[in-house]
PDB file of C-alpha atoms in Angstrom:
ATOM      1  CA  SER A   1      59.247 138.938 105.666  1.00 79.00           C
ATOM      2  CA  PHE A   2      59.232 136.301 102.954  1.00 80.00           C
ATOM      3  CA  LYS A   3      60.789 132.907 102.249  1.00 80.00           C
ATOM      4  CA  VAL A   4      62.538 131.914  99.037  1.00 81.00           C
ATOM      5  CA  ALA A   5      63.331 128.309  98.161  1.00 81.00           C
ATOM      6  CA  VAL A   6      66.977 128.044  97.138  1.00 82.00           C
ATOM      7  CA  THR A   7      69.191 125.402  95.613  1.00 81.00           C
ATOM      8  CA  LYS A   8      72.883 124.799  96.156  1.00 80.00           C
ATOM      9  CA  GLY A   9      74.959 127.646  94.758  1.00 85.00           C
ATOM     10  CA  ARG A  10      74.499 131.416  94.548  1.00 88.00           C
ATOM     11  CA  THR A  11      71.072 133.042  94.796  1.00 86.00           C
ATOM     12  CA  TYR A  12      70.355 136.662  93.868  1.00 87.00           C
ATOM     13  CA  VAL A  13      67.641 138.823  95.418  1.00 84.00           C
ATOM     14  CA  GLN A  14      66.837 142.200  93.878  1.00 86.00           C
ATOM     15  CA  LEU A  15      65.109 144.931  95.883  1.00 84.00           C
ATOM     16  CA  GLU A  16      63.452 147.867  94.190  1.00 84.00           C
ATOM     17  CA  ASN A  17      60.993 150.604  95.035  1.00 84.00           C
ATOM     18  CA  VAL A  18      57.477 150.069  93.701  1.00 86.00           C
ATOM     19  CA  ASP A  19      57.130 153.855  93.290  1.00 86.00           C
ATOM     20  CA  ARG A  20      59.446 154.552  90.331  1.00 83.00           C
ATOM     21  CA  THR A  21      58.695 158.283  90.431  1.00 87.00           C
ATOM     22  CA  ARG A  22      60.059 158.743  93.961  1.00 86.00           C
ATOM     23  CA  LYS A  23      63.071 161.094  94.056  1.00 86.00           C
ATOM     24  CA  THR A  24      64.063 160.851  97.730  1.00 87.00           C
ATOM     25  CA  ALA A  25      66.095 158.135  99.407  1.00 87.00           C
ATOM     26  CA  LEU A  26      64.273 155.198 100.952  1.00 86.00           C
ATOM     27  CA  ASN A  27      65.947 153.456 103.865  1.00 87.00           C
ATOM     28  CA  TYR A  28      65.594 149.699 104.268  1.00 86.00           C
ATOM     29  CA  SER A  29      67.266 146.874 106.137  1.00 86.00           C
ATOM     30  CA  VAL A  30      67.764 143.281 105.059  1.00 84.00           C
ATOM     31  CA  ARG A  31      68.289 140.333 107.371  1.00 84.00           C
ATOM     32  CA  THR A  32      68.860 136.928 105.860  1.00 82.00           C
ATOM     33  CA  ASP A  33      68.490 133.578 107.550  1.00 80.00           C
ATOM     34  CA  PHE A  34      69.044 130.158 106.008  1.00 79.00           C
ATOM     35  CA  VAL A  35      66.801 127.324 107.134  1.00 82.00           C
ATOM     36  CA  ILE A  36      67.382 123.753 105.943  1.00 85.00           C
ATOM     37  CA  TYR A  37      64.508 122.143 104.061  1.00 86.00           C
ATOM     38  CA  THR A  38      62.106 119.693 105.684  1.00 87.00           C
ATOM     39  CA  ASP A  39      62.866 116.201 104.413  1.00 90.00           C
ATOM     40  CA  PRO A  40      60.050 114.325 102.618  1.00 92.00           C
ATOM     41  CA  PHE A  41      59.725 111.712 105.411  1.00 92.00           C
ATOM     42  CA  GLU A  42      58.288 114.120 108.000  1.00 90.00           C
ATOM     43  CA  ASP A  43      56.290 113.973 110.284  1.00 91.00           C
ATOM     44  CA  ASN A  44      58.231 110.992 111.670  1.00 91.00           C
ATOM     45  CA  ASP A  45      59.489 112.312 115.027  1.00 90.00           C
ATOM     46  CA  LYS A  46      57.862 109.522 117.065  1.00 92.00           C
ATOM     47  CA  GLN A  47      58.183 105.751 116.737  1.00 94.00           C
ATOM     48  CA  TYR A  48      54.450 105.340 116.089  1.00 95.00           C
ATOM     49  CA  LYS A  49      54.789 107.871 113.234  1.00 94.00           C
ATOM     50  CA  ALA A  50      57.733 106.023 111.633  1.00 95.00           C
ATOM     51  CA  PHE A  51      57.958 106.380 107.853  1.00 96.00           C
ATOM     52  CA  THR A  52      57.572 102.919 106.303  1.00 95.00           C
ATOM     53  CA  LEU A  53      60.328 101.979 103.867  1.00 95.00           C
ATOM     54  CA  PRO A  54      60.174  99.231 101.236  1.00 94.00           C
ATOM     55  CA  GLU A  55      61.833  95.876 101.949  1.00 92.00           C
ATOM     56  CA  ARG A  56      65.044  96.409  99.937  1.00 92.00           C
ATOM     57  CA  SER A  57      68.479  98.019  99.994  1.00 94.00           C
ATOM     58  CA  GLN A  58      68.209 101.799  99.666  1.00 95.00           C
ATOM     59  CA  THR A  59      69.781 105.193 100.378  1.00 95.00           C
ATOM     60  CA  ILE A  60      67.865 107.951 102.179  1.00 94.00           C
ATOM     61  CA  ARG A  61      68.792 111.623 102.569  1.00 94.00           C
ATOM     62  CA  GLY A  62      67.261 113.585 105.405  1.00 92.00           C
ATOM     63  CA  THR A  63      67.637 116.686 107.555  1.00 92.00           C
ATOM     64  CA  PHE A  64      67.239 117.880 111.131  1.00 89.00           C
ATOM     65  CA  HIS A  65      65.129 120.929 110.249  1.00 87.00           C
ATOM     66  CA  GLU A  66      63.820 121.768 113.739  1.00 86.00           C
ATOM     67  CA  THR A  67      64.920 121.619 117.357  1.00 86.00           C
ATOM     68  CA  GLY A  68      64.895 118.081 118.714  1.00 85.00           C
ATOM     69  CA  ASP A  69      64.188 116.515 115.309  1.00 88.00           C
ATOM     70  CA  LEU A  70      64.270 112.699 115.350  1.00 91.00           C
ATOM     71  CA  ASP A  71      63.662 110.663 112.220  1.00 93.00           C
ATOM     72  CA  TRP A  72      62.021 107.251 112.653  1.00 96.00           C
ATOM     73  CA  PHE A  73      61.785 104.684 109.880  1.00 97.00           C
ATOM     74  CA  ALA A  74      60.056 101.294 109.818  1.00 96.00           C
ATOM     75  CA  LEU A  75      61.010  98.214 107.802  1.00 95.00           C
ATOM     76  CA  ASN A  76      58.557  95.329 107.589  1.00 95.00           C
ATOM     77  CA  LEU A  77      60.721  92.373 106.605  1.00 93.00           C
ATOM     78  CA  GLU A  78      58.989  89.318 105.203  1.00 90.00           C
ATOM     79  CA  HIS A  79      62.198  87.318 104.720  1.00 87.00           C
ATOM     80  CA  SER A  80      65.120  86.361 106.925  1.00 89.00           C
ATOM     81  CA  GLY A  81      68.461  87.739 105.848  1.00 91.00           C
ATOM     82  CA  THR A  82      71.165  90.212 106.782  1.00 94.00           C
ATOM     83  CA  ILE A  83      71.124  93.976 107.209  1.00 95.00           C
ATOM     84  CA  ARG A  84      73.820  96.605 107.598  1.00 96.00           C
ATOM     85  CA  LEU A  85      73.211 100.300 108.303  1.00 96.00           C
ATOM     86  CA  ARG A  86      75.568 103.166 107.482  1.00 96.00           C
ATOM     87  CA  LEU A  87      74.883 106.761 108.563  1.00 95.00           C
ATOM     88  CA  SER A  88      76.982 109.672 107.308  1.00 94.00           C
ATOM     89  CA  THR A  89      76.637 113.445 107.175  1.00 91.00           C
ATOM     90  CA  ASP A  90      77.920 116.345 105.089  1.00 90.00           C
ATOM     91  CA  THR A  91      78.684 118.634 108.040  1.00 85.00           C
ATOM     92  CA  GLY A  92      80.689 118.587 111.264  1.00 83.00           C
ATOM     93  CA  ARG A  93      77.692 120.133 113.025  1.00 85.00           C
ATOM     94  CA  ILE A  94      75.978 116.748 113.052  1.00 85.00           C
ATOM     95  CA  ASP A  95      77.212 113.985 115.344  1.00 87.00           C
ATOM     96  CA  PRO A  96      75.025 111.202 113.916  1.00 90.00           C
ATOM     97  CA  MET A  97      73.507 108.490 116.067  1.00 91.00           C
ATOM     98  CA  LEU A  98      71.568 105.358 115.064  1.00 94.00           C
ATOM     99  CA  LEU A  99      69.061 103.250 116.947  1.00 94.00           C
ATOM    100  CA  PHE A 100      67.974  99.850 115.600  1.00 96.00           C
ATOM    101  CA  GLN A 101      65.198  97.744 117.108  1.00 95.00           C
ATOM    102  CA  LYS A 102      63.011  94.797 116.275  1.00 95.00           C
ATOM    103  CA  GLU A 103      59.468  95.466 117.460  1.00 93.00           C
ATOM    104  CA  GLY A 104      58.977  94.140 120.990  1.00 92.00           C
ATOM    105  CA  GLU A 105      62.699  93.597 121.574  1.00 93.00           C
ATOM    106  CA  LYS A 106      65.520  95.626 123.121  1.00 94.00           C
ATOM    107  CA  SER A 107      66.998  98.380 120.954  1.00 91.00           C
ATOM    108  CA  MET A 108      70.657  98.870 120.130  1.00 92.00           C
ATOM    109  CA  THR A 109      72.303 102.286 119.792  1.00 92.00           C
ATOM    110  CA  ILE A 110      75.253 102.962 117.503  1.00 90.00           C
ATOM    111  CA  ASP A 111      77.303 106.075 118.353  1.00 88.00           C
ATOM    112  CA  GLN A 112      81.014 105.381 117.911  1.00 87.00           C
ATOM    113  CA  ALA A 113      82.185 108.319 115.776  1.00 84.00           C
ATOM    114  CA  GLY A 114      82.189 111.997 116.669  1.00 81.00           C
ATOM    115  CA  ASP A 115      81.192 115.202 114.879  1.00 86.00           C
ATOM    116  CA  GLY A 116      80.736 114.613 111.138  1.00 78.00           C
ATOM    117  CA  GLY A 117      81.708 110.966 111.574  1.00 83.00           C
ATOM    118  CA  ILE A 118      80.247 107.827 110.042  1.00 91.00           C
ATOM    119  CA  GLU A 119      78.255 105.304 112.063  1.00 92.00           C
ATOM    120  CA  VAL A 120      78.216 101.739 110.709  1.00 93.00           C
ATOM    121  CA  THR A 121      76.632  98.622 112.154  1.00 93.00           C
ATOM    122  CA  SER A 122      78.031  95.165 111.726  1.00 92.00           C
ATOM    123  CA  GLN A 123      76.203  92.851 109.345  1.00 93.00           C
ATOM    124  CA  MET A 124      73.256  91.666 111.445  1.00 93.00           C
ATOM    125  CA  GLU A 125      71.070  88.597 111.008  1.00 93.00           C
ATOM    126  CA  VAL A 126      67.375  89.543 110.815  1.00 94.00           C
ATOM    127  CA  LEU A 127      64.236  87.440 110.970  1.00 93.00           C
ATOM    128  CA  PRO A 128      60.840  88.352 109.522  1.00 93.00           C
ATOM    129  CA  GLY A 129      59.119  91.123 111.471  1.00 94.00           C
ATOM    130  CA  GLN A 130      58.822  94.867 111.985  1.00 96.00           C
ATOM    131  CA  TYR A 131      62.087  96.758 112.527  1.00 97.00           C
ATOM    132  CA  TYR A 132      62.610 100.389 113.530  1.00 97.00           C
ATOM    133  CA  ILE A 133      65.520 102.693 112.690  1.00 96.00           C
ATOM    134  CA  ARG A 134      65.931 106.061 114.410  1.00 95.00           C
ATOM    135  CA  VAL A 135      68.329 108.652 113.022  1.00 93.00           C
ATOM    136  CA  SER A 136      69.225 111.527 115.330  1.00 89.00           C
ATOM    137  CA  ASN A 137      71.837 114.046 116.295  1.00 86.00           C
ATOM    138  CA  VAL A 138      73.449 113.703 119.731  1.00 81.00           C
ATOM    139  CA  LYS A 139      71.529 115.454 122.504  1.00 75.00           C
ATOM    140  CA  ASP A 140      74.069 118.298 122.768  1.00 72.00           C
ATOM    141  CA  TYR A 141      73.173 119.343 119.193  1.00 72.00           C
ATOM    142  CA  ALA A 142      69.396 119.629 119.481  1.00 71.00           C
ATOM    143  CA  GLY A 143      68.837 122.687 117.261  1.00 77.00           C
ATOM    144  CA  PRO A 144      68.126 122.746 113.533  1.00 81.00           C
ATOM    145  CA  ILE A 145      71.246 121.991 111.498  1.00 83.00           C
ATOM    146  CA  THR A 146      72.242 123.274 108.090  1.00 84.00           C
ATOM    147  CA  GLY A 147      73.252 119.976 106.562  1.00 87.00           C
ATOM    148  CA  GLU A 148      72.050 116.571 105.420  1.00 91.00           C
ATOM    149  CA  TYR A 149      72.525 113.031 106.607  1.00 93.00           C
ATOM    150  CA  THR A 150      72.640 109.924 104.421  1.00 94.00           C
ATOM    151  CA  LEU A 151      71.290 106.611 105.683  1.00 96.00           C
ATOM    152  CA  GLU A 152      72.331 103.579 103.639  1.00 96.00           C
ATOM    153  CA  ILE A 153      70.447 100.338 104.247  1.00 95.00           C
ATOM    154  CA  GLU A 154      72.031  97.196 102.839  1.00 95.00           C
ATOM    155  CA  TYR A 155      69.474  94.378 103.065  1.00 95.00           C
ATOM    156  CA  ASN A 156      70.128  90.910 101.670  1.00 91.00           C
ATOM    157  CA  PRO A 157      67.175  88.542 102.016  1.00 89.00           C
ATOM    158  CA  LYS A 158      67.932  84.887 102.410  1.00 85.00           C
ATOM    159  CA  LEU A 159      66.030  83.349  99.552  1.00 76.00           C
ATOM    160  CA  ILE A 160      64.441  79.992 100.312  1.00 75.00           C
ATOM    161  CA  ASP A 161      63.214  77.597  97.664  1.00 79.00           C
ATOM    162  CA  PRO A 162      59.904  76.164  98.917  1.00 78.00           C
ATOM    163  CA  ASN A 163      60.165  73.280  96.400  1.00 79.00           C
ATOM    164  CA  GLU A 164      63.403  71.779  97.768  1.00 82.00           C
ATOM    165  CA  PRO A 165      64.395  69.041  97.844  1.00 86.00           C
ATOM    166  CA  ASN A 166      63.688  68.554  94.130  1.00 85.00           C
ATOM    167  CA  ASP A 167      67.191  67.899  92.815  1.00 88.00           C
ATOM    168  CA  LYS A 168      66.369  64.426  91.395  1.00 88.00           C
ATOM    169  CA  SER A 169      63.609  63.321  89.047  1.00 89.00           C
ATOM    170  CA  TYR A 170      62.033  61.156  91.753  1.00 90.00           C
ATOM    171  CA  GLN A 171      61.889  64.279  94.019  1.00 88.00           C
ATOM    172  CA  ALA A 172      60.083  66.360  91.371  1.00 86.00           C
ATOM    173  CA  THR A 173      57.612  68.932  92.663  1.00 87.00           C
ATOM    174  CA  PHE A 174      54.078  68.356  91.351  1.00 87.00           C
ATOM    175  CA  ALA A 175      53.090  71.176  88.993  1.00 85.00           C
ATOM    176  CA  ALA A 176      49.382  71.882  88.556  1.00 87.00           C
ATOM    177  CA  MET A 177      47.990  73.314  85.315  1.00 87.00           C
ATOM    178  CA  ASN A 178      47.992  77.140  85.050  1.00 89.00           C
ATOM    179  CA  ALA A 179      49.847  77.564  88.359  1.00 86.00           C
ATOM    180  CA  GLY A 180      53.023  79.606  88.874  1.00 85.00           C
ATOM    181  CA  TYR A 181      56.046  78.310  90.751  1.00 84.00           C
ATOM    182  CA  GLU A 182      59.040  80.242  92.044  1.00 82.00           C
ATOM    183  CA  GLY A 183      62.353  78.712  92.973  1.00 83.00           C
ATOM    184  CA  VAL A 184      65.938  79.561  93.823  1.00 78.00           C
ATOM    185  CA  PHE A 185      69.208  78.301  92.383  1.00 84.00           C
ATOM    186  CA  HIS A 186      71.018  78.391  95.734  1.00 75.00           C
ATOM    187  CA  LYS A 187      74.274  77.030  94.268  1.00 80.00           C
ATOM    188  CA  ASN A 188      75.758  76.808  90.782  1.00 85.00           C
ATOM    189  CA  ASP A 189      75.021  73.099  90.286  1.00 88.00           C
ATOM    190  CA  ASP A 190      71.461  73.229  91.659  1.00 88.00           C
ATOM    191  CA  VAL A 191      68.869  71.445  89.509  1.00 90.00           C
ATOM    192  CA  ASP A 192      65.110  71.774  90.129  1.00 90.00           C
ATOM    193  CA  TRP A 193      62.746  69.079  88.871  1.00 90.00           C
ATOM    194  CA  PHE A 194      59.002  69.599  88.318  1.00 90.00           C
TER     195      PHE A 194
END
């Protein structure tokens, strides 16, 4: 037996006898089986093996390539802000389910839609810390699935200007030579004095 990596679309396989001089018939049998690819975030089936994602909005595509596959992701947030998660799939054979948890706190499970449905969280306030996201198929569908899921993470950090209040000249932030300073214009008429 052999495996061939395939892409979406039609794939051709040609079989031929290595002995070109043979004049008699040669019986053979072919059995094909399609197995979904292993996503690049594996091995992340346990919370302690969670794949660490960068602190930003992003879209992730993954698969359930083996029986009982769970995909754990970790987000280490350094800023307060808001987060919204959206999980969709390209097949009715996946009934997607989300779990969201701040480290050391109670988890919340999102499973409102059915087969092939879309799971969406409300916009949630988040504080700095380690957060975990688990993507899974419902327990009734534990086997490998020919299909992909898409996890969209919408993260909006609440930017804080460490120099405020410095809106007036008498509130100016002292600026040392050769030092860098970062600030935020938190409203259109904000003025920052240094």
